[in-house]
Short mmCIF file of C-alpha atoms in Angstrom, two decimals:
data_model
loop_
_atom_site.label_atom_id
_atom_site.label_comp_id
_atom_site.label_asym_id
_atom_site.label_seq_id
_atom_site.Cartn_x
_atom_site.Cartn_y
_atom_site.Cartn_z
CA UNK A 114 -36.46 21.31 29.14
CA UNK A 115 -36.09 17.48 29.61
CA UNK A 116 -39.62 15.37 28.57
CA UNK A 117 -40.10 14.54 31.91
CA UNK A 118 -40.24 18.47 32.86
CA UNK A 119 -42.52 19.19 30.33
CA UNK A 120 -45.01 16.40 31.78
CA UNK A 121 -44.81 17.21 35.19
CA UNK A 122 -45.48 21.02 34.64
CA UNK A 123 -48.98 20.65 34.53
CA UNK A 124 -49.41 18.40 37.44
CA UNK A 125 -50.17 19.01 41.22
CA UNK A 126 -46.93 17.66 43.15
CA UNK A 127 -49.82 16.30 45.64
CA UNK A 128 -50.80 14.15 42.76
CA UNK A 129 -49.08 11.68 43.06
CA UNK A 130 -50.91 9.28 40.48
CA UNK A 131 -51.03 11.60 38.17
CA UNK A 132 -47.38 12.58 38.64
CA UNK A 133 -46.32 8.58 38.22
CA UNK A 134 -48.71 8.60 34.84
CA UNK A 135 -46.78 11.79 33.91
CA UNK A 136 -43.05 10.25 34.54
CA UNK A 137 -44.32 7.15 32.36
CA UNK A 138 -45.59 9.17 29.73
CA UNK A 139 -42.27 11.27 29.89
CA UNK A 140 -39.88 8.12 29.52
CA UNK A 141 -42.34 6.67 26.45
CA UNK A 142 -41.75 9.91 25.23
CA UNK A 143 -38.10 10.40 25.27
CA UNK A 144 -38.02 7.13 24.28
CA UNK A 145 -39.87 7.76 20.90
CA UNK A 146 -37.54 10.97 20.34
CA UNK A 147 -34.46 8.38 20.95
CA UNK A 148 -35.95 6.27 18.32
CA UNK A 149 -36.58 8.65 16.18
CA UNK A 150 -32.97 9.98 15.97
CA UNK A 151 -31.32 6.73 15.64
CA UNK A 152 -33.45 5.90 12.63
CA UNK A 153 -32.80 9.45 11.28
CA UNK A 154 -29.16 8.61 11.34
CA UNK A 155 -29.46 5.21 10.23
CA UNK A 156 -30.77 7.31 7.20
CA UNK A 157 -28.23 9.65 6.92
CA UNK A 158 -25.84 6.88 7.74
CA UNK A 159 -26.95 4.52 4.19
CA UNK A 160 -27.27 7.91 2.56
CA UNK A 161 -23.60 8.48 2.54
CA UNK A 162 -22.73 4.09 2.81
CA UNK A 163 -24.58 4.56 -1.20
CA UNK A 164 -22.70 7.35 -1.83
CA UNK A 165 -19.38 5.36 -1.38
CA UNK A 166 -21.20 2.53 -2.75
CA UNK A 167 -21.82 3.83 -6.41
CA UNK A 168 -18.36 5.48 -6.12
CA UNK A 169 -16.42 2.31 -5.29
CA UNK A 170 -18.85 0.26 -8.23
CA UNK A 171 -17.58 3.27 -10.21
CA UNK A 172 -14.13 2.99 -9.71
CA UNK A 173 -14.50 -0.69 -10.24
CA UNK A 174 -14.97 -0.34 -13.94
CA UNK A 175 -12.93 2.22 -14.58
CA UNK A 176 -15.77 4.84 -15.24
CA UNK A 177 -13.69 7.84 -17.17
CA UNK A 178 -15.53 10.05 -14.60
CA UNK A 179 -14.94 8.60 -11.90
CA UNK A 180 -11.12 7.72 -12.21
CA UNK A 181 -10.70 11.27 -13.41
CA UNK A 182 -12.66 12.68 -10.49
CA UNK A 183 -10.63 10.65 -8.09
CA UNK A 184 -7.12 11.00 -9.11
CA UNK A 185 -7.44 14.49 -9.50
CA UNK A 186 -8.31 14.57 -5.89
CA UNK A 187 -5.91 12.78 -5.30
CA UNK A 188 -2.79 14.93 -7.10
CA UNK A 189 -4.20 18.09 -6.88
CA UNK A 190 -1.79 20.73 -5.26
CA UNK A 191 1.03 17.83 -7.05
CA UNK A 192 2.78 17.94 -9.85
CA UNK A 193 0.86 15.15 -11.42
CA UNK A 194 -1.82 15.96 -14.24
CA UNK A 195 -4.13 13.40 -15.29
CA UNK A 196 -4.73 13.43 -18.67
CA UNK A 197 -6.27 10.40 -19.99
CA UNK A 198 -8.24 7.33 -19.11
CA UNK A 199 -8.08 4.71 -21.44
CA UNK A 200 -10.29 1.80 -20.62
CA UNK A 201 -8.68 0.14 -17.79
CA UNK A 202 -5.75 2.55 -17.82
CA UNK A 203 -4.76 5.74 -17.05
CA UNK A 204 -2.26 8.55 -18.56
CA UNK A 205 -0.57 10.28 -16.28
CA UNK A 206 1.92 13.62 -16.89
CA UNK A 207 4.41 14.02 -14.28
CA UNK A 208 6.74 17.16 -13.47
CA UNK A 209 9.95 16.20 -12.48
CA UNK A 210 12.93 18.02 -11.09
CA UNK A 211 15.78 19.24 -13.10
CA UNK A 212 19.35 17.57 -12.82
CA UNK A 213 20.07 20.86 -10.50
CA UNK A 214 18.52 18.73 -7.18
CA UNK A 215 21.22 16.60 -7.14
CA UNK A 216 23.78 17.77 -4.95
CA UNK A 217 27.16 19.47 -6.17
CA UNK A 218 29.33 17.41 -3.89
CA UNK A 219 29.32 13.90 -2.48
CA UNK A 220 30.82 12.37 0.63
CA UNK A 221 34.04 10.75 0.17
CA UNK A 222 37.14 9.82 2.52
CA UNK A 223 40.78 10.99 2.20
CA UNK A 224 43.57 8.40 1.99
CA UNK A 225 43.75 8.82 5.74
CA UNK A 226 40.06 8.12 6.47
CA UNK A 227 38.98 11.52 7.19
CA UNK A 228 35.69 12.68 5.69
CA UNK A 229 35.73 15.08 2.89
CA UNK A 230 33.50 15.71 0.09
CA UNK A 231 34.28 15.50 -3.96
CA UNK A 232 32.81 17.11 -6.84
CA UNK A 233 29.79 14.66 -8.48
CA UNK A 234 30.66 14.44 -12.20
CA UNK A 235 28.67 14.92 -14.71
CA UNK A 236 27.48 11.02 -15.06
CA UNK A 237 27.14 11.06 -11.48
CA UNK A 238 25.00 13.54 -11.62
CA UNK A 239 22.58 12.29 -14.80
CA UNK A 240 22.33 8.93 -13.42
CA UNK A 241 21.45 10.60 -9.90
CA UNK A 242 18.93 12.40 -11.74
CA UNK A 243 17.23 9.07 -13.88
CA UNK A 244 16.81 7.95 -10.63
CA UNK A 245 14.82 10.51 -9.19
CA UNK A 246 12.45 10.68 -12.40
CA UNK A 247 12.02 6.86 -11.98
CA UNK A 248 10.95 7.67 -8.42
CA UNK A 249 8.81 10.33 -9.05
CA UNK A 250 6.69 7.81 -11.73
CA UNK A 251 6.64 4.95 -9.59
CA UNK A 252 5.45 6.50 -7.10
CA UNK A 253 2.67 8.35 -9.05
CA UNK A 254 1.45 4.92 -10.40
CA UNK A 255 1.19 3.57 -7.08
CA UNK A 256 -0.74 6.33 -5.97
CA UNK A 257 -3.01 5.81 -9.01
CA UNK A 258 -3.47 1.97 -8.42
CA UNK A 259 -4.22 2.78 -4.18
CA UNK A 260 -7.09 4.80 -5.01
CA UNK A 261 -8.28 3.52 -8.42
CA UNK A 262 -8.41 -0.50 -7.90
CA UNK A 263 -9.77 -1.06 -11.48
CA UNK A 264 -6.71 0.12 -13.32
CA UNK A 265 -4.21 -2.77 -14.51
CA UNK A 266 -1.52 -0.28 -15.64
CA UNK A 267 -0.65 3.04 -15.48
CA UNK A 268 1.41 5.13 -18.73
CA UNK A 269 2.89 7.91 -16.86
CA UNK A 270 5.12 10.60 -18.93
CA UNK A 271 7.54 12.45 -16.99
CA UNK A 272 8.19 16.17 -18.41
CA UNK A 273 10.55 19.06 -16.95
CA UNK A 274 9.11 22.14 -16.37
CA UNK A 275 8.67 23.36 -20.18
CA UNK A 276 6.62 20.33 -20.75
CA UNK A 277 9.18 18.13 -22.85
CA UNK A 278 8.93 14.66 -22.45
CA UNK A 279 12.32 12.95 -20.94
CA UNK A 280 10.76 9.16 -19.53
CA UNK A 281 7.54 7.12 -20.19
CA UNK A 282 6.51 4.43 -19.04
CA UNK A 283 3.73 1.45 -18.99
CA UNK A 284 3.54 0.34 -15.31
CA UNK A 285 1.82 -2.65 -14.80
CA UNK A 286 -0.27 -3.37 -11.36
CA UNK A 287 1.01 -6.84 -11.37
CA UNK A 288 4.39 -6.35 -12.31
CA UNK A 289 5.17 -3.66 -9.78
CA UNK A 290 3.22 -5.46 -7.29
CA UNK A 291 5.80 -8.77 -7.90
CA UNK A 292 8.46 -6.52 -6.98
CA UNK A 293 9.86 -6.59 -3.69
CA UNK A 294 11.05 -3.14 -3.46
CA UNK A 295 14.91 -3.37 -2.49
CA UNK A 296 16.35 -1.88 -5.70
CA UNK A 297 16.80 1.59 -6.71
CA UNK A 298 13.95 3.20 -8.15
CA UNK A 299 15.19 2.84 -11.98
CA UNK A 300 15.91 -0.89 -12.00
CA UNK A 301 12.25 -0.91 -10.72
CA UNK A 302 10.69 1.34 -13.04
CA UNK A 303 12.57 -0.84 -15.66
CA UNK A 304 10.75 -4.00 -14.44
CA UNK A 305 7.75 -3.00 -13.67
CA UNK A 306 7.43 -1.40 -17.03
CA UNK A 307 6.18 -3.20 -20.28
CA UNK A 308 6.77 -0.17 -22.37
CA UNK A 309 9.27 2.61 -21.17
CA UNK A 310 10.86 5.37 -23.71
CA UNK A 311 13.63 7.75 -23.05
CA UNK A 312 16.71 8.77 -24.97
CA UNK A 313 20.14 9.49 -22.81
CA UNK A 314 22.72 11.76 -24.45
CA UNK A 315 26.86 11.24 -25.08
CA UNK A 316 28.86 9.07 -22.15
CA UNK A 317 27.45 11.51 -19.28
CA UNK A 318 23.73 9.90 -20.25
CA UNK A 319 21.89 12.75 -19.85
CA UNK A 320 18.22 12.11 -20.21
CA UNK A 321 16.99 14.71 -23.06
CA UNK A 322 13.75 14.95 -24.96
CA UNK A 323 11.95 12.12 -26.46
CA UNK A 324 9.14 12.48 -29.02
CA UNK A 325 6.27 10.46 -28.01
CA UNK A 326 3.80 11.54 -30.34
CA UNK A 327 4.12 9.01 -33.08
CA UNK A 328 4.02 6.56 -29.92
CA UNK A 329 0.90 3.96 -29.65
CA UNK A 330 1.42 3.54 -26.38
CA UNK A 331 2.13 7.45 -25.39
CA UNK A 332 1.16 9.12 -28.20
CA UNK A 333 -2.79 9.36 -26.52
CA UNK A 334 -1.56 10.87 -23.39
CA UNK A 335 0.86 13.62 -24.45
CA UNK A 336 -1.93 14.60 -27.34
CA UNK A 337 -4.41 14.59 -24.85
CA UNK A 338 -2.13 17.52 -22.95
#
Protein backbone atom coordinates (compact mmCIF):
# COMPACT_ATOMS: atom_id res chain seq x y z
CA UNK A 1 0.00 0.00 0.00
CA UNK A 2 1.41 3.30 -1.47
CA UNK A 3 1.66 6.39 1.43
CA UNK A 4 -0.87 8.12 -0.21
CA UNK A 5 -3.36 4.98 0.33
CA UNK A 6 -2.59 4.71 3.71
CA UNK A 7 -3.62 8.55 4.25
CA UNK A 8 -6.61 8.58 2.43
CA UNK A 9 -8.07 5.40 4.17
CA UNK A 10 -9.29 7.19 6.96
CA UNK A 11 -10.84 10.04 5.18
CA UNK A 12 -14.46 10.74 3.87
CA UNK A 13 -14.07 11.01 -0.11
CA UNK A 14 -16.70 14.03 0.53
CA UNK A 15 -13.89 15.62 2.37
CA UNK A 16 -12.36 17.12 0.24
CA UNK A 17 -10.04 19.37 2.55
CA UNK A 18 -9.22 16.84 4.46
CA UNK A 19 -8.48 14.55 1.50
CA UNK A 20 -6.00 17.49 -0.07
CA UNK A 21 -4.29 17.67 3.69
CA UNK A 22 -4.10 13.84 3.41
CA UNK A 23 -2.39 13.76 -0.30
CA UNK A 24 0.15 16.47 1.17
CA UNK A 25 0.86 14.61 4.11
CA UNK A 26 1.23 11.41 1.86
CA UNK A 27 3.88 13.06 -0.61
CA UNK A 28 5.92 14.62 2.69
CA UNK A 29 5.77 11.25 3.66
CA UNK A 30 7.06 9.29 0.82
CA UNK A 31 9.27 11.87 0.52
CA UNK A 32 10.95 11.29 4.00
CA UNK A 33 11.00 7.36 3.20
CA UNK A 34 12.90 8.47 -0.22
CA UNK A 35 15.29 10.30 1.90
CA UNK A 36 15.73 7.97 4.15
CA UNK A 37 16.85 5.23 1.68
CA UNK A 38 19.18 7.29 -0.24
CA UNK A 39 21.06 8.19 2.92
CA UNK A 40 20.91 4.49 3.98
CA UNK A 41 22.74 3.69 0.82
CA UNK A 42 24.95 6.52 0.86
CA UNK A 43 25.94 4.51 4.07
CA UNK A 44 26.24 1.33 2.74
CA UNK A 45 27.75 2.93 -0.30
CA UNK A 46 31.14 4.60 1.97
CA UNK A 47 30.88 1.38 3.93
CA UNK A 48 32.18 -0.67 1.13
CA UNK A 49 34.20 2.86 -0.76
CA UNK A 50 36.44 2.26 3.02
CA UNK A 51 36.55 -1.12 2.52
CA UNK A 52 38.42 -0.69 -0.86
CA UNK A 53 39.96 2.23 0.67
CA UNK A 54 42.09 0.47 3.47
CA UNK A 55 42.60 -2.37 0.93
CA UNK A 56 44.10 -0.22 -1.84
CA UNK A 57 46.31 1.89 1.23
CA UNK A 58 47.15 -1.76 2.01
CA UNK A 59 48.32 -2.86 -1.10
CA UNK A 60 50.15 0.39 -1.40
CA UNK A 61 52.77 -0.61 1.09
CA UNK A 62 53.06 -3.87 0.41
CA UNK A 63 51.27 -5.11 3.67
CA UNK A 64 52.42 -9.08 3.77
CA UNK A 65 48.64 -9.60 4.38
CA UNK A 66 47.35 -7.94 2.09
CA UNK A 67 49.57 -8.87 -1.03
CA UNK A 68 49.20 -12.43 0.14
CA UNK A 69 45.43 -12.12 0.45
CA UNK A 70 45.22 -10.63 -2.97
CA UNK A 71 47.36 -12.67 -5.15
CA UNK A 72 46.06 -15.67 -3.84
CA UNK A 73 42.77 -14.50 -5.10
CA UNK A 74 44.06 -13.82 -7.78
CA UNK A 75 45.89 -17.45 -8.79
CA UNK A 76 43.78 -19.56 -7.02
CA UNK A 77 42.37 -22.49 -9.21
CA UNK A 78 46.21 -21.59 -11.19
CA UNK A 79 49.15 -23.10 -11.04
CA UNK A 80 50.79 -20.23 -9.31
CA UNK A 81 51.59 -20.49 -5.42
CA UNK A 82 52.55 -17.53 -3.60
CA UNK A 83 55.00 -18.11 -1.27
CA UNK A 84 56.70 -15.14 -0.03
CA UNK A 85 56.48 -11.41 0.34
CA UNK A 86 59.53 -9.75 0.86
CA UNK A 87 59.18 -6.08 1.48
CA UNK A 88 58.29 -4.62 -1.74
CA UNK A 89 58.52 -7.98 -3.51
CA UNK A 90 56.96 -11.00 -3.96
CA UNK A 91 58.02 -14.87 -4.48
CA UNK A 92 56.16 -16.55 -6.67
CA UNK A 93 56.28 -20.67 -7.54
CA UNK A 94 55.05 -21.44 -10.86
CA UNK A 95 54.04 -24.97 -12.44
CA UNK A 96 55.00 -25.25 -15.77
CA UNK A 97 54.36 -27.77 -18.50
CA UNK A 98 56.65 -30.53 -19.40
CA UNK A 99 58.63 -30.52 -22.82
CA UNK A 100 55.67 -33.13 -23.87
CA UNK A 101 53.26 -29.81 -24.95
CA UNK A 102 55.26 -29.08 -27.65
CA UNK A 103 54.09 -30.67 -30.62
CA UNK A 104 55.76 -33.88 -32.26
CA UNK A 105 55.72 -32.45 -35.75
CA UNK A 106 56.08 -29.03 -37.34
CA UNK A 107 54.86 -27.58 -40.61
CA UNK A 108 57.27 -27.65 -43.33
CA UNK A 109 57.07 -27.58 -47.32
CA UNK A 110 58.35 -30.22 -49.79
CA UNK A 111 60.79 -29.19 -52.54
CA UNK A 112 57.68 -28.73 -54.63
CA UNK A 113 55.84 -26.37 -52.23
CA UNK A 114 53.38 -28.71 -50.95
CA UNK A 115 52.70 -28.70 -47.21
CA UNK A 116 53.95 -31.48 -45.14
CA UNK A 117 55.00 -31.76 -41.67
CA UNK A 118 58.65 -32.89 -40.13
CA UNK A 119 59.66 -34.37 -37.00
CA UNK A 120 60.76 -31.34 -34.27
CA UNK A 121 64.20 -32.42 -32.99
CA UNK A 122 65.18 -32.61 -29.90
CA UNK A 123 66.62 -28.78 -29.69
CA UNK A 124 63.59 -27.82 -31.36
CA UNK A 125 61.75 -29.10 -28.97
CA UNK A 126 63.81 -27.75 -25.59
CA UNK A 127 64.03 -24.38 -26.95
CA UNK A 128 60.13 -24.62 -27.76
CA UNK A 129 59.78 -25.56 -24.30
CA UNK A 130 62.21 -22.46 -22.56
CA UNK A 131 59.90 -20.51 -24.26
CA UNK A 132 56.83 -21.56 -22.84
CA UNK A 133 58.33 -21.47 -19.14
CA UNK A 134 59.44 -17.86 -19.94
CA UNK A 135 55.79 -17.25 -20.83
CA UNK A 136 54.27 -18.82 -18.14
CA UNK A 137 56.60 -16.37 -15.57
CA UNK A 138 56.09 -13.33 -17.38
CA UNK A 139 52.93 -13.58 -17.42
CA UNK A 140 52.54 -14.49 -13.67
CA UNK A 141 54.57 -11.30 -12.78
CA UNK A 142 52.37 -9.21 -14.70
CA UNK A 143 49.50 -10.54 -13.10
CA UNK A 144 51.21 -9.85 -9.75
CA UNK A 145 52.17 -6.16 -10.61
CA UNK A 146 48.12 -5.53 -12.13
CA UNK A 147 46.72 -6.28 -8.89
CA UNK A 148 49.50 -5.48 -6.37
CA UNK A 149 50.74 -1.79 -7.51
CA UNK A 150 53.28 -1.59 -4.61
CA UNK A 151 55.53 -4.36 -5.78
CA UNK A 152 58.76 -3.19 -7.82
CA UNK A 153 59.74 -6.77 -8.77
CA UNK A 154 58.56 -10.00 -8.77
CA UNK A 155 61.14 -13.49 -8.15
CA UNK A 156 59.08 -16.08 -9.70
CA UNK A 157 60.53 -19.87 -9.72
CA UNK A 158 59.20 -22.05 -12.27
CA UNK A 159 59.04 -25.92 -11.14
CA UNK A 160 57.63 -29.09 -13.14
CA UNK A 161 55.24 -31.03 -11.56
CA UNK A 162 57.60 -32.82 -8.84
CA UNK A 163 58.49 -29.45 -7.60
CA UNK A 164 62.18 -29.12 -9.04
CA UNK A 165 63.22 -25.89 -9.88
CA UNK A 166 64.16 -25.47 -13.84
CA UNK A 167 63.99 -21.16 -14.26
CA UNK A 168 64.04 -18.17 -11.80
CA UNK A 169 63.82 -15.11 -12.24
CA UNK A 170 63.90 -11.31 -10.74
CA UNK A 171 61.33 -9.38 -12.88
CA UNK A 172 61.48 -5.91 -12.48
CA UNK A 173 58.15 -3.57 -12.85
CA UNK A 174 60.17 -1.09 -14.70
CA UNK A 175 62.13 -3.17 -16.79
CA UNK A 176 59.28 -5.24 -18.15
CA UNK A 177 57.23 -2.24 -18.37
CA UNK A 178 60.21 -0.59 -20.90
CA UNK A 179 59.63 -3.46 -23.00
CA UNK A 180 57.61 -3.20 -25.94
CA UNK A 181 56.45 -6.66 -26.21
CA UNK A 182 57.39 -7.86 -29.88
CA UNK A 183 59.93 -10.54 -28.94
CA UNK A 184 59.45 -14.00 -27.92
CA UNK A 185 58.73 -14.55 -24.45
CA UNK A 186 62.48 -15.69 -23.45
CA UNK A 187 64.39 -12.74 -24.91
CA UNK A 188 61.83 -10.87 -22.67
CA UNK A 189 62.08 -12.73 -19.61
CA UNK A 190 65.90 -12.25 -20.22
CA UNK A 191 65.50 -8.43 -20.17
CA UNK A 192 63.20 -7.85 -17.94
CA UNK A 193 65.08 -9.93 -15.47
CA UNK A 194 67.93 -8.60 -13.12
CA UNK A 195 68.57 -12.01 -11.74
CA UNK A 196 67.47 -15.20 -13.73
CA UNK A 197 69.00 -18.90 -12.96
CA UNK A 198 68.62 -22.00 -14.98
CA UNK A 199 71.01 -24.65 -16.16
CA UNK A 200 70.42 -26.21 -19.93
CA UNK A 201 71.84 -29.68 -20.56
CA UNK A 202 74.30 -31.13 -23.66
CA UNK A 203 73.71 -29.38 -27.40
CA UNK A 204 69.79 -30.22 -27.24
CA UNK A 205 69.68 -27.47 -24.11
CA UNK A 206 67.38 -29.08 -22.17
CA UNK A 207 66.41 -27.05 -19.18
CA UNK A 208 67.08 -29.49 -16.02
CA UNK A 209 67.14 -28.79 -12.32
CA UNK A 210 68.79 -25.92 -10.72
CA UNK A 211 69.51 -25.66 -6.99
CA UNK A 212 68.37 -22.44 -5.72
CA UNK A 213 68.74 -22.90 -2.21
CA UNK A 214 72.14 -21.49 -1.57
CA UNK A 215 70.61 -18.54 -3.80
CA UNK A 216 70.20 -14.89 -2.06
CA UNK A 217 67.97 -13.96 -4.36
CA UNK A 218 65.80 -17.42 -4.54
CA UNK A 219 66.95 -19.15 -1.83
CA UNK A 220 63.84 -17.28 0.48
CA UNK A 221 61.20 -18.36 -1.85
CA UNK A 222 61.90 -22.05 -2.56
CA UNK A 223 62.63 -22.42 1.50
CA UNK A 224 59.59 -20.76 2.12
CA UNK A 225 57.78 -23.82 -0.05
Amino acid sequence: MTAEKQSLAGTSRLDRAARKAARVEAREQAERWASDLLTLAEGERQCKQDVIDAALAALSINHPDAVRTTLATVFAGRPVRVARVLGDEVGLVVVVPTPDIVPGRKPALTPSGAPTLHQVTKTERNEWHAQVVAAHLLLAAKEAFAHAHGLVAARVVAVDGANVPLVAARVERARLAAIDGHEAAWPILTRASSELRFESRGRTKELVTVDLRSVDVFGPVILAE
